[in-house]
Amino acid sequence: MLQNLRNIGIIAHIDAGKTTTTERILYYTGLTHKIGETHDGESVMDYLSYEKERGITITSAATRCVWKDNDINIIDTPGHVDFTAEVERSLRILDGAVVIFCAKGGVEPQSETVWRQADKYRVPRIAFVNKMDAIGADFHRVVKQIAVRLGAHPLVLTLPVVEDDQFLGIIDLICMKYFTFTGRLGNEVTQTVIPDAYQEEAETWRTALVETLAENDESILNLYYEDQEISAETLVAAIRKNTIENIIVPVVCGSAYKNIGVQLLLDSIVNYLPSPLDVQKAVARVVDSGEEIEILPDVNEQFSALVFKIVSDRHVGKLAFARIYSGQLKAGSYVYNSTTGKKERVGRLVKMHANHREEIEEVKAGDIAAVIGLKDVNTGDTICDERRPILLEAIEFPDPVIQVAIEPKTQADQARIGEALARISAEDPTFKVSHNNETGQMLIEGMGELHLEIITERLTREFGVEFNTGRPQVAYKETISGSAQHVTRYVKQTGGKGQYAHVVISLEPTEELYVFESKIVGGSIPREYIPAVEAGVKQALQEGVLEGYPVVNVKAVLLDGSYHEVDSSEMAFRTAAMLAVKECMKKAQPKLLEPIMCLEITSPEEFTGNIINNISNRRGRLDSMDRENNTQIIKGYVPLAELFGYSTVLRSLTQGRAGFSMQFSHYEENQNAS
């Protein structure tokens, strides 16, 4: 039943304990029979070799479990900023999220990033303060940071019991009981009365909980003023309503590694996070009319789903992960891809448990499954019933911020690298491949050094491609700052027919990229030779006289000339024009132009000074500064040559809490050019 289904994501800063928590959830719900640890490379959810070696999550993994008759689809997402697209695509299709905070580290840089992403998609959240066993853990400091740094309204539902630096158990403020977790793996949960030493603190926090709920719930307000007993069921219902409406964020604590509190977290997921029936209905646009319609999460409606992730599997080919928004999908049926306008057959349907597949016959509205057999499908595509072609809101991904030049070592590698890069970019929308026609380099672009490091590892391990990588070249240009004129007579006598052309050409600066004008009158140069002159001008402008870069913003004027009835030819006039333009460029004060990028940085306010100083040190100039909440948005213009490796520098300047995007703006004179 849909009301008993939860689609949730586990999101957090790197190393807050997402995968460790997910491993416990799988164990306590009976899906696995032993707990895998990330530091041993044994976790179920981190199944890729790159993840096991580094002990971090790189790609989001999906699984499904059951807790107290509720089905829970879980997506464990990466915490590293380079893989933020995995969080983005997961939050787009999920109904709720568990945000994990380290009790020692608190609200860390990537915590802010994933929180903003969840805000963008209005995803209801629960906060789980993990690692309460760590030295220096401070539950109340983290709760305060959630309020101040993230602008949220945390509602404390549990309190930690810590004595002599030992995390012993948890006080539940809803039922006012003390929980301890014993047994080899914390699976024996004991419920007792709250210890006397903690009774007063528990009552204070319980009163704060009720008062917070009373602000938004009239029934609780009345019971509170009449000093009546408020039942646990009434509180749970009010918390659920306020959580789904994104008014509050329930906060629970525990230590996944020490097996304390994960069962209470599971209870909170079931009690407070929404089912597909509780969230805002998906909106789609009808392809033909452009009309917007609401999609009901109903099995009896016409089928519609959003593909949110593509994975290439060596055994089954392309796996398309899809969230079903309405209707149902059966294995062997046909779907219409309204994004591409193509009809395709669904081969098989599978439920994913990390990298293990469980075949199913059908999947219904509200659920998540992987589809095998779709050939021409990409991340963000809508698949639907052909009788109702609609487009669901696609997923927006950030632009790549770093690029590296890549060059295959051999001819065989040259043949393989194109296909390998195409397959990787089909899976990862934040990875792009481009060719710079001016420098002749193949460039790969991504979200950071680690992102591109993983991709280059995949090229070697999965696809057997050998290559070299290096810093990409900057595509400079040349121009002129003055005017010049030159007369060229091109005369060549080699016996028999010779070569003759005489041209007078001037060059001057212009705002336009390139202009050619002929002022020939009276036939001093026949009309049929004018195109040859222009071809010579264009050819000469392909390589400047300073460093051989293309020349732009130049107006060339053919002023005069003469020809020979026998010896003149198109080739002669083309050569004469080339020689004349080269001489003009030497006289017309040539200068080097460099590409300038428009840079937009989002950062917490306290780092603004560091960022502005760094922009200035990179020959950049500030354009504007705007403030949104506690975030500063800084815009400026910086030469591309100064921006290689900038993502790493920005992270170190801002403790990893700032992000940036850049795009080409214009060319301007390189002040550093000799």
XYZ file of C-alpha atoms in Angstrom:
674
model
C 0.000 0.000 0.000
C 1.259 3.450 -0.911
C 0.788 4.908 2.586
C 3.257 2.276 3.841
C 5.960 3.167 1.317
C 8.891 5.518 2.043
C 11.330 6.727 -0.613
C 14.234 8.254 1.286
C 17.799 9.380 0.720
C 20.689 9.322 3.154
C 22.609 12.586 2.656
C 25.507 14.226 4.534
C 29.022 15.622 4.480
C 31.770 13.126 3.649
C 32.618 10.793 6.550
C 29.538 11.660 8.659
C 28.556 7.982 8.592
C 25.971 7.644 5.802
C 27.065 4.234 4.551
C 27.729 2.938 8.084
C 24.174 3.949 9.076
C 22.709 2.368 5.930
C 24.568 -0.890 6.652
C 22.928 -1.007 10.119
C 19.512 -0.308 8.621
C 19.955 -3.247 6.229
C 21.002 -5.491 9.112
C 18.225 -4.537 11.540
C 15.555 -4.844 8.836
C 16.787 -8.360 8.057
C 18.030 -7.626 4.536
C 21.605 -8.604 5.385
C 22.882 -11.073 7.979
C 26.140 -9.355 8.820
C 27.235 -5.746 9.063
C 29.756 -4.575 6.456
C 32.155 -1.795 7.439
C 33.424 0.860 5.018
C 36.950 0.869 6.509
C 37.240 -2.891 5.839
C 35.953 -2.491 2.271
C 33.107 -4.849 3.205
C 30.066 -2.588 3.001
C 27.161 -3.660 0.791
C 26.363 -0.162 -0.464
C 29.933 0.803 -1.474
C 30.363 -1.986 -3.986
C 32.659 -0.406 -6.597
C 36.387 -1.168 -6.345
C 37.164 2.590 -6.277
C 34.828 2.993 -3.294
C 36.277 0.035 -1.383
C 39.848 1.254 -1.905
C 39.114 4.813 -0.777
C 36.502 3.992 1.867
C 34.127 6.634 0.461
C 30.880 6.584 -1.526
C 31.286 7.676 -5.135
C 28.015 6.656 -6.758
C 24.566 6.582 -5.161
C 23.354 3.044 -4.414
C 19.715 1.996 -4.062
C 18.215 -0.727 -1.905
C 14.893 -1.699 -0.361
C 14.017 -2.995 3.106
C 10.999 -3.496 5.366
C 10.504 -2.067 8.883
C 7.300 -2.653 10.854
C 5.256 -3.467 7.718
C 6.564 -0.401 5.863
C 8.580 -0.722 2.646
C 11.542 1.664 2.547
C 13.442 2.468 -0.660
C 16.812 3.881 0.399
C 19.350 5.727 -1.727
C 22.767 6.091 -0.075
C 24.437 9.131 -1.650
C 28.078 10.322 -1.781
C 29.278 13.030 0.610
C 32.183 14.364 -1.442
C 31.459 17.667 -3.188
C 32.809 16.295 -6.511
C 29.864 13.876 -6.678
C 27.150 16.368 -5.784
C 25.202 15.402 -8.938
C 24.434 12.030 -7.342
C 22.723 13.861 -4.480
C 20.942 16.225 -6.883
C 19.381 13.477 -8.976
C 18.407 11.435 -5.913
C 16.677 14.334 -4.137
C 14.741 15.159 -7.302
C 12.819 11.874 -7.103
C 12.755 11.148 -3.350
C 9.963 11.969 -0.914
C 12.101 12.405 2.210
C 15.678 12.459 3.453
C 17.744 11.583 6.491
C 20.502 14.170 6.925
C 23.348 12.767 9.005
C 25.557 15.084 11.052
C 28.753 14.146 12.862
C 28.310 14.913 16.587
C 31.893 16.175 16.660
C 32.120 17.994 13.295
C 28.580 19.424 13.383
C 27.265 21.206 10.303
C 30.164 20.708 7.884
C 30.641 22.271 4.419
C 28.952 19.577 2.367
C 26.137 19.411 4.956
C 25.248 22.954 3.840
C 25.395 21.971 0.154
C 23.105 18.936 0.492
C 20.750 20.923 2.738
C 20.413 23.609 0.055
C 19.761 20.904 -2.533
C 17.005 19.449 -0.332
C 15.559 22.965 0.088
C 15.484 23.341 -3.692
C 13.282 20.255 -4.078
C 11.323 20.950 -0.831
C 12.235 17.527 0.560
C 11.090 16.886 4.187
C 14.013 15.892 6.414
C 14.996 14.149 9.639
C 18.358 14.980 11.217
C 20.377 12.121 12.706
C 23.262 13.292 14.918
C 25.671 10.373 14.518
C 28.983 9.462 16.217
C 27.740 10.332 19.722
C 30.455 7.961 20.990
C 33.269 10.164 19.604
C 35.485 12.186 21.950
C 34.347 15.803 21.666
C 30.798 14.893 20.567
C 28.317 17.631 21.485
C 24.681 16.976 20.586
C 23.305 20.380 21.601
C 26.012 22.288 19.711
C 25.030 20.439 16.520
C 21.325 21.211 17.096
C 22.193 24.901 17.502
C 24.273 24.847 14.288
C 21.352 23.295 12.373
C 19.252 26.285 13.438
C 21.868 29.013 12.887
C 23.843 27.807 9.852
C 21.047 26.101 7.952
C 18.173 28.371 9.004
C 16.099 25.324 9.978
C 13.773 24.691 12.942
C 15.188 21.607 14.670
C 12.862 19.706 17.026
C 14.768 17.502 19.486
C 13.046 14.108 19.864
C 15.805 12.165 21.668
C 18.586 12.985 24.123
C 21.929 11.164 24.519
C 22.988 9.660 27.853
C 26.766 10.030 28.165
C 28.733 9.217 31.305
C 32.540 9.279 31.640
C 32.829 9.819 27.863
C 30.827 6.628 27.292
C 27.668 6.838 25.145
C 25.278 4.535 27.013
C 21.799 5.033 25.629
C 19.041 7.343 24.413
C 16.086 9.095 26.049
C 12.986 9.202 23.832
C 11.066 12.424 24.570
C 7.882 11.195 22.879
C 7.249 8.199 25.140
C 9.578 9.477 27.920
C 11.531 6.216 28.150
C 15.218 5.309 28.257
C 16.521 2.955 25.538
C 19.679 0.868 25.677
C 21.057 -1.267 22.856
C 22.888 -4.433 23.821
C 23.751 -7.792 22.277
C 26.668 -8.342 19.933
C 25.340 -5.972 17.276
C 22.960 -3.752 19.248
C 19.912 -5.773 18.241
C 18.621 -6.214 21.797
C 16.686 -3.020 22.565
C 15.699 -2.491 26.202
C 13.156 0.123 27.293
C 13.292 1.358 30.919
C 12.506 4.445 33.002
C 14.629 7.562 32.539
C 17.581 7.660 34.989
C 17.000 10.092 37.880
C 20.011 12.209 36.913
C 18.415 12.930 33.500
C 14.753 13.264 34.553
C 14.763 17.070 34.906
C 16.618 17.630 31.616
C 14.229 15.268 29.818
C 11.166 17.102 31.168
C 12.625 20.479 30.113
C 13.207 19.260 26.550
C 9.821 17.529 26.442
C 8.135 20.834 27.387
C 10.134 22.641 24.679
C 9.000 19.991 22.167
C 5.315 20.420 23.089
C 5.563 24.236 23.026
C 7.137 24.184 19.560
C 4.378 21.931 18.236
C 1.692 24.036 19.934
C 2.778 27.033 17.817
C 1.582 25.224 14.687
C -1.052 22.793 15.979
C -4.262 24.013 17.602
C -5.243 20.693 19.192
C -1.897 20.466 21.016
C -2.144 24.142 21.980
C -5.538 23.523 23.643
C -4.314 20.428 25.498
C -1.198 22.310 26.643
C -3.154 25.276 28.029
C -5.655 23.002 29.735
C -2.701 21.143 31.279
C -3.986 17.807 29.957
C -1.902 14.739 29.166
C -0.795 14.713 25.517
C -0.553 11.181 24.157
C 2.420 9.899 22.150
C 0.072 9.269 19.178
C -1.050 12.932 19.183
C 2.549 14.139 19.256
C 3.624 11.759 16.475
C 0.733 12.919 14.257
C 1.622 16.598 14.834
C 5.349 16.019 14.224
C 4.576 14.114 11.028
C 2.342 16.916 9.715
C 4.895 19.645 10.518
C 7.783 17.615 9.048
C 5.961 16.954 5.777
C 5.125 20.671 5.511
C 8.844 21.493 6.066
C 8.054 23.568 9.148
C 10.286 21.547 11.494
C 13.156 19.070 11.296
C 12.955 16.237 13.869
C 16.382 15.546 15.414
C 17.394 12.143 16.802
C 20.807 10.959 17.973
C 22.861 7.770 18.021
C 26.043 6.043 16.986
C 25.713 3.813 13.936
C 29.211 2.385 14.381
C 28.473 1.437 18.022
C 25.012 0.111 16.997
C 23.105 2.587 19.193
C 19.909 4.327 18.090
C 19.488 3.066 14.522
C 16.197 1.301 15.378
C 14.823 4.604 16.738
C 15.945 6.290 13.513
C 13.997 3.657 11.544
C 10.928 4.386 13.699
C 11.331 8.095 12.911
C 11.604 7.395 9.156
C 8.338 5.447 9.252
C 6.571 7.862 11.634
C 7.580 11.249 10.257
C 8.749 11.050 6.655
C 6.074 11.161 3.937
C 4.674 8.418 1.742
C 4.165 9.175 -1.986
C 0.580 10.169 -1.075
C 1.727 12.885 1.361
C 4.073 14.896 -0.835
C 3.259 17.605 -3.330
C 1.941 16.060 -6.524
C 4.298 15.970 -9.494
C 3.538 18.484 -12.240
C 3.972 17.575 -15.908
C 3.559 19.408 -19.195
C 1.435 17.855 -21.931
C 3.661 17.570 -25.018
C 1.112 18.718 -27.616
C -0.655 21.562 -25.817
C 1.972 22.697 -23.291
C -0.734 22.575 -20.601
C 0.454 21.776 -17.076
C -1.264 18.897 -15.271
C -0.905 17.237 -11.877
C 0.193 13.607 -11.858
C -1.664 11.532 -9.285
C 0.281 8.704 -7.581
C -2.418 6.231 -8.571
C -1.995 2.729 -10.020
C -5.116 3.217 -12.175
C -3.789 6.369 -13.862
C -1.872 6.263 -17.166
C 1.795 5.360 -16.725
C 4.494 8.030 -16.250
C 8.015 7.877 -14.785
C 11.222 9.898 -14.623
C 14.603 8.318 -15.415
C 17.003 9.726 -12.817
C 20.133 7.612 -13.271
C 21.807 5.556 -15.990
C 24.303 2.804 -15.204
C 26.220 0.739 -17.761
C 26.365 -2.869 -16.592
C 28.721 -5.270 -18.375
C 26.227 -8.147 -17.963
C 22.875 -6.555 -18.855
C 23.834 -3.377 -20.730
C 22.111 -0.138 -19.809
C 20.225 0.061 -16.502
C 17.783 2.973 -16.303
C 16.712 3.833 -12.743
C 13.212 5.311 -12.756
C 10.768 6.757 -10.230
C 7.220 5.751 -11.162
C 4.844 8.688 -10.668
C 1.585 7.161 -11.933
C 0.150 3.915 -13.315
C 2.187 0.733 -13.476
C 4.870 -0.762 -15.682
C 5.157 -4.441 -16.609
C 8.161 -6.313 -17.934
C 7.858 -6.848 -21.699
C 5.571 -3.830 -22.233
C 6.260 -0.759 -24.372
C 6.925 2.787 -23.143
C 7.071 6.111 -24.944
C 10.088 8.338 -24.284
C 8.467 11.771 -24.605
C 11.865 13.512 -24.339
C 13.238 11.823 -27.475
C 9.882 10.985 -29.108
C 10.793 7.281 -29.407
C 8.891 4.157 -28.400
C 10.897 1.397 -26.714
C 10.314 -2.034 -25.245
C 10.980 -2.765 -21.587
C 13.030 -5.959 -21.420
C 13.136 -6.645 -17.681
C 12.383 -4.868 -14.428
C 14.633 -5.235 -11.388
C 14.803 -4.069 -7.800
C 18.357 -3.080 -6.950
C 20.077 -4.017 -3.699
C 23.325 -2.093 -4.283
C 24.841 -4.162 -7.142
C 22.521 -7.183 -6.725
C 19.448 -7.411 -8.931
C 16.107 -8.938 -7.992
C 13.813 -9.518 -10.974
C 10.209 -8.316 -10.632
C 7.256 -8.566 -12.990
C 5.809 -5.098 -12.455
C 6.384 -1.818 -10.634
C 3.627 0.534 -9.475
C 3.062 4.235 -8.833
C 5.228 5.684 -6.061
C 7.925 3.029 -6.365
C 11.509 3.023 -7.699
C 12.962 0.336 -9.967
C 15.584 -0.199 -12.660
C 14.543 -0.867 -16.254
C 16.628 -3.070 -18.547
C 16.279 -2.919 -22.322
C 15.854 0.802 -23.045
C 18.468 1.737 -25.639
C 18.014 5.451 -26.313
C 17.395 6.864 -22.830
C 19.237 9.494 -20.779
C 19.161 10.962 -17.282
C 16.142 13.254 -16.896
C 14.040 11.634 -19.656
C 10.321 11.103 -19.112
C 8.919 7.690 -20.076
C 5.141 7.418 -20.236
C 2.055 5.939 -21.883
C 1.993 6.797 -25.587
C -1.678 7.804 -25.255
C -0.699 10.610 -22.841
C 2.696 12.035 -23.863
C 3.856 14.290 -21.014
C 7.120 15.791 -19.828
C 7.976 15.731 -16.125
C 10.306 18.423 -14.781
C 13.835 17.408 -15.757
C 16.820 17.388 -13.389
C 19.176 20.368 -13.387
C 22.851 19.603 -12.917
C 25.676 22.010 -12.098
C 28.186 22.794 -14.844
C 31.671 21.227 -14.675
C 34.265 23.471 -13.027
C 37.557 21.803 -13.921
C 39.051 20.475 -17.149
C 42.012 18.315 -18.091
C 43.526 17.594 -21.486
C 43.592 13.891 -22.397
C 45.486 12.165 -25.207
C 45.336 8.456 -26.145
C 48.755 6.757 -26.314
C 48.251 4.530 -29.363
C 46.060 4.246 -32.441
C 44.124 1.411 -30.777
C 43.489 3.603 -27.726
C 42.330 6.377 -30.060
C 39.603 4.074 -31.368
C 38.467 2.960 -27.879
C 38.607 6.230 -25.982
C 35.690 7.870 -27.820
C 33.250 5.072 -27.025
C 34.476 4.809 -23.410
C 34.059 8.549 -22.759
C 30.621 8.550 -24.418
C 29.452 5.747 -22.101
C 30.769 7.504 -18.998
C 29.199 10.852 -19.955
C 25.844 9.091 -20.572
C 25.961 7.910 -16.939
C 27.243 11.145 -15.429
C 25.651 14.445 -16.545
C 28.363 16.503 -14.797
C 31.105 14.892 -16.889
C 31.617 16.398 -20.337
C 33.960 15.751 -23.235
C 34.876 18.471 -25.712
C 37.354 19.131 -28.506
C 39.124 22.467 -28.715
C 39.501 23.051 -32.439
C 41.970 25.872 -31.885
C 44.433 23.939 -29.702
C 43.571 20.490 -31.128
C 43.143 19.054 -27.616
C 40.518 16.672 -26.295
C 39.290 18.006 -22.944
C 37.451 16.163 -20.183
C 35.517 18.312 -17.724
C 34.213 17.458 -14.266
C 33.343 18.706 -10.781
C 36.818 18.383 -9.244
C 40.152 16.581 -9.197
C 38.753 13.451 -7.486
C 35.875 13.263 -9.971
C 38.262 13.257 -12.952
C 40.680 10.932 -11.155
C 37.922 8.322 -10.772
C 36.925 8.722 -14.430
C 40.497 8.262 -15.664
C 40.807 5.169 -13.443
C 37.644 3.782 -15.031
C 39.072 4.384 -18.501
C 42.065 2.184 -17.649
C 40.337 -0.519 -15.594
C 36.980 -0.927 -17.319
C 37.798 0.021 -20.883
C 41.519 -0.817 -21.119
C 42.446 2.597 -22.551
C 45.996 3.930 -22.113
C 46.362 7.714 -22.193
C 48.274 10.762 -20.999
C 46.672 13.702 -19.216
C 47.917 17.239 -18.901
C 46.987 20.813 -18.318
C 44.818 22.140 -21.148
C 46.141 24.942 -23.320
C 44.473 28.326 -23.273
C 43.023 29.388 -26.621
C 44.514 32.863 -26.993
C 43.750 35.200 -29.914
C 45.620 38.063 -31.533
C 44.397 41.430 -32.794
C 45.720 44.831 -33.822
C 45.449 48.162 -32.033
C 46.479 50.437 -34.922
C 45.972 50.776 -38.684
C 48.456 49.913 -41.415
C 48.702 49.657 -45.183
C 51.010 47.611 -47.368
C 51.663 47.224 -51.079
C 52.664 43.777 -52.313
C 53.770 42.852 -55.805
C 53.981 39.136 -56.216
C 56.021 38.346 -59.360
C 57.406 34.934 -60.183
C 59.032 33.987 -63.481
C 59.978 30.326 -63.871
C 60.029 29.937 -67.634
C 56.744 29.544 -69.426
C 53.736 31.104 -67.698
C 54.677 33.189 -64.647
C 52.804 34.460 -61.574
C 51.778 38.093 -61.164
C 49.589 39.908 -58.636
C 49.687 43.420 -57.239
C 47.525 44.397 -54.209
C 47.258 47.348 -51.830
C 45.639 46.238 -48.562
C 44.942 48.084 -45.329
C 44.066 46.649 -41.882
C 42.254 48.456 -39.080
C 40.677 47.410 -35.758
C 36.917 46.762 -35.621
C 34.366 45.602 -33.053
C 33.240 42.832 -35.373
C 35.090 39.511 -35.557
C 36.196 39.969 -39.206
C 35.265 42.316 -42.049
C 36.495 42.331 -45.668
C 35.784 45.199 -48.051
C 36.837 45.793 -51.660
C 37.231 49.370 -52.966
C 38.347 48.328 -56.436
C 36.792 50.459 -59.170
C 37.434 50.568 -62.888
C 38.608 46.962 -63.071
C 42.177 47.469 -61.865
C 41.732 43.941 -60.466
C 39.178 41.799 -62.333
C 36.095 40.841 -60.304
C 36.874 37.102 -60.503
C 40.103 37.609 -58.519
C 38.456 39.427 -55.539
C 37.328 36.158 -53.804
C 40.910 34.868 -54.112
C 42.174 38.033 -52.383
C 39.663 37.523 -49.546
C 40.688 33.863 -49.241
C 44.315 34.993 -48.868
C 43.329 37.533 -46.200
C 41.396 34.873 -44.230
C 44.273 32.419 -44.475
C 46.777 35.017 -43.210
C 44.505 35.838 -40.240
C 44.520 32.210 -39.064
C 48.013 32.716 -37.642
C 49.061 35.973 -36.028
C 52.560 37.432 -36.076
C 53.103 37.388 -32.284
C 52.633 33.738 -31.318
C 50.700 32.226 -34.187
C 47.196 32.461 -32.646
C 44.107 33.303 -34.796
C 43.582 37.037 -35.443
C 40.190 38.635 -34.640
C 38.493 42.071 -34.658
C 40.158 43.099 -37.923
C 38.797 44.922 -40.966
C 40.735 44.288 -44.190
C 40.230 46.654 -47.147
C 41.448 45.961 -50.671
C 42.292 49.491 -51.873
C 44.004 49.021 -55.229
C 46.093 46.729 -57.380
C 46.852 45.574 -60.891
C 46.996 42.383 -62.901
C 48.687 40.813 -65.911
C 46.521 39.436 -68.664
C 48.616 36.262 -69.041
C 50.482 35.715 -65.747
C 47.799 36.639 -63.170
C 45.871 33.834 -61.467
C 43.738 33.196 -58.389
C 46.727 31.545 -56.711
C 48.897 34.613 -57.343
C 46.330 37.036 -55.856
C 45.736 34.731 -52.875
C 49.496 34.608 -52.149
C 49.896 38.378 -52.597
C 47.007 39.064 -50.180
C 48.534 36.734 -47.565
C 51.915 38.475 -47.769
C 50.318 41.950 -47.601
C 48.232 41.087 -44.522
C 51.243 39.615 -42.681
C 53.219 42.841 -43.279
C 50.235 44.991 -42.230
C 49.899 43.066 -38.970
C 53.540 43.708 -38.088
C 53.018 47.467 -38.553
C 49.552 47.706 -36.888
C 50.676 47.234 -33.240
C 49.625 43.607 -32.765
C 48.563 42.467 -29.294
C 47.622 39.206 -27.588
C 44.060 38.609 -26.356
C 43.107 36.094 -23.678
C 39.751 34.508 -22.800
C 38.056 36.093 -19.766
C 35.618 33.983 -17.740
C 32.616 35.259 -15.837
C 32.976 33.745 -12.362
C 30.096 33.385 -9.876
C 30.953 32.247 -6.347
C 28.498 31.355 -3.573
C 30.075 31.390 -0.146
C 29.302 31.948 3.543
C 29.888 35.624 4.381
C 32.920 35.127 6.616
C 35.114 34.118 3.631
C 34.242 37.104 1.400
C 37.516 38.958 2.070
C 39.680 35.920 1.256
C 37.796 35.308 -1.994
C 38.018 38.933 -3.185
C 41.765 39.087 -2.422
C 42.294 35.861 -4.349
C 40.351 37.157 -7.373
C 42.543 40.258 -7.357
C 45.722 38.131 -7.165
C 44.523 36.246 -10.241
C 44.343 39.438 -12.336
C 40.567 39.398 -11.926
C 38.150 42.229 -11.242
C 35.060 42.266 -9.057
C 31.739 42.958 -10.757
C 29.046 42.665 -8.070
C 28.196 41.278 -4.624
C 24.742 40.180 -3.495
C 23.531 38.658 -0.248
C 20.961 35.881 0.115
C 20.259 34.716 3.696
C 23.760 34.088 5.112
C 25.254 33.465 1.686
C 27.313 35.929 -0.331
C 27.124 35.759 -4.132
C 30.273 37.248 -5.664
C 30.557 37.881 -9.414
C 33.730 38.807 -11.202
C 35.814 38.449 -14.362
C 39.038 36.436 -14.318
C 41.385 35.289 -17.135
C 40.959 31.574 -17.927
C 44.731 31.037 -17.625
C 44.455 31.923 -13.905
C 41.606 29.513 -13.173
C 43.175 26.071 -13.621
C 42.941 24.281 -10.278
C 40.684 27.035 -8.880
C 38.167 24.585 -7.373
C 40.879 23.233 -5.041
C 42.053 26.723 -4.084
C 38.492 27.929 -3.383
C 37.793 24.926 -1.173
C 40.932 25.525 0.883
C 40.120 29.248 1.193
C 36.590 28.535 2.479
C 36.984 25.226 4.360
C 35.175 23.603 1.436
C 32.021 25.653 2.016
C 31.951 27.706 -1.206
C 30.964 26.680 -4.709
C 31.433 28.384 -8.064
C 30.432 28.310 -11.693
C 32.161 29.927 -14.646
C 31.435 30.578 -18.283
C 33.221 32.298 -21.132
C 32.535 36.038 -21.262
C 34.843 37.760 -23.772
C 38.421 38.274 -24.950
C 40.560 41.156 -23.779
C 44.206 42.219 -23.991
C 46.661 40.066 -22.050
C 48.458 42.542 -19.796
C 51.161 39.956 -19.010
C 52.128 39.521 -22.658
C 55.625 40.692 -23.412
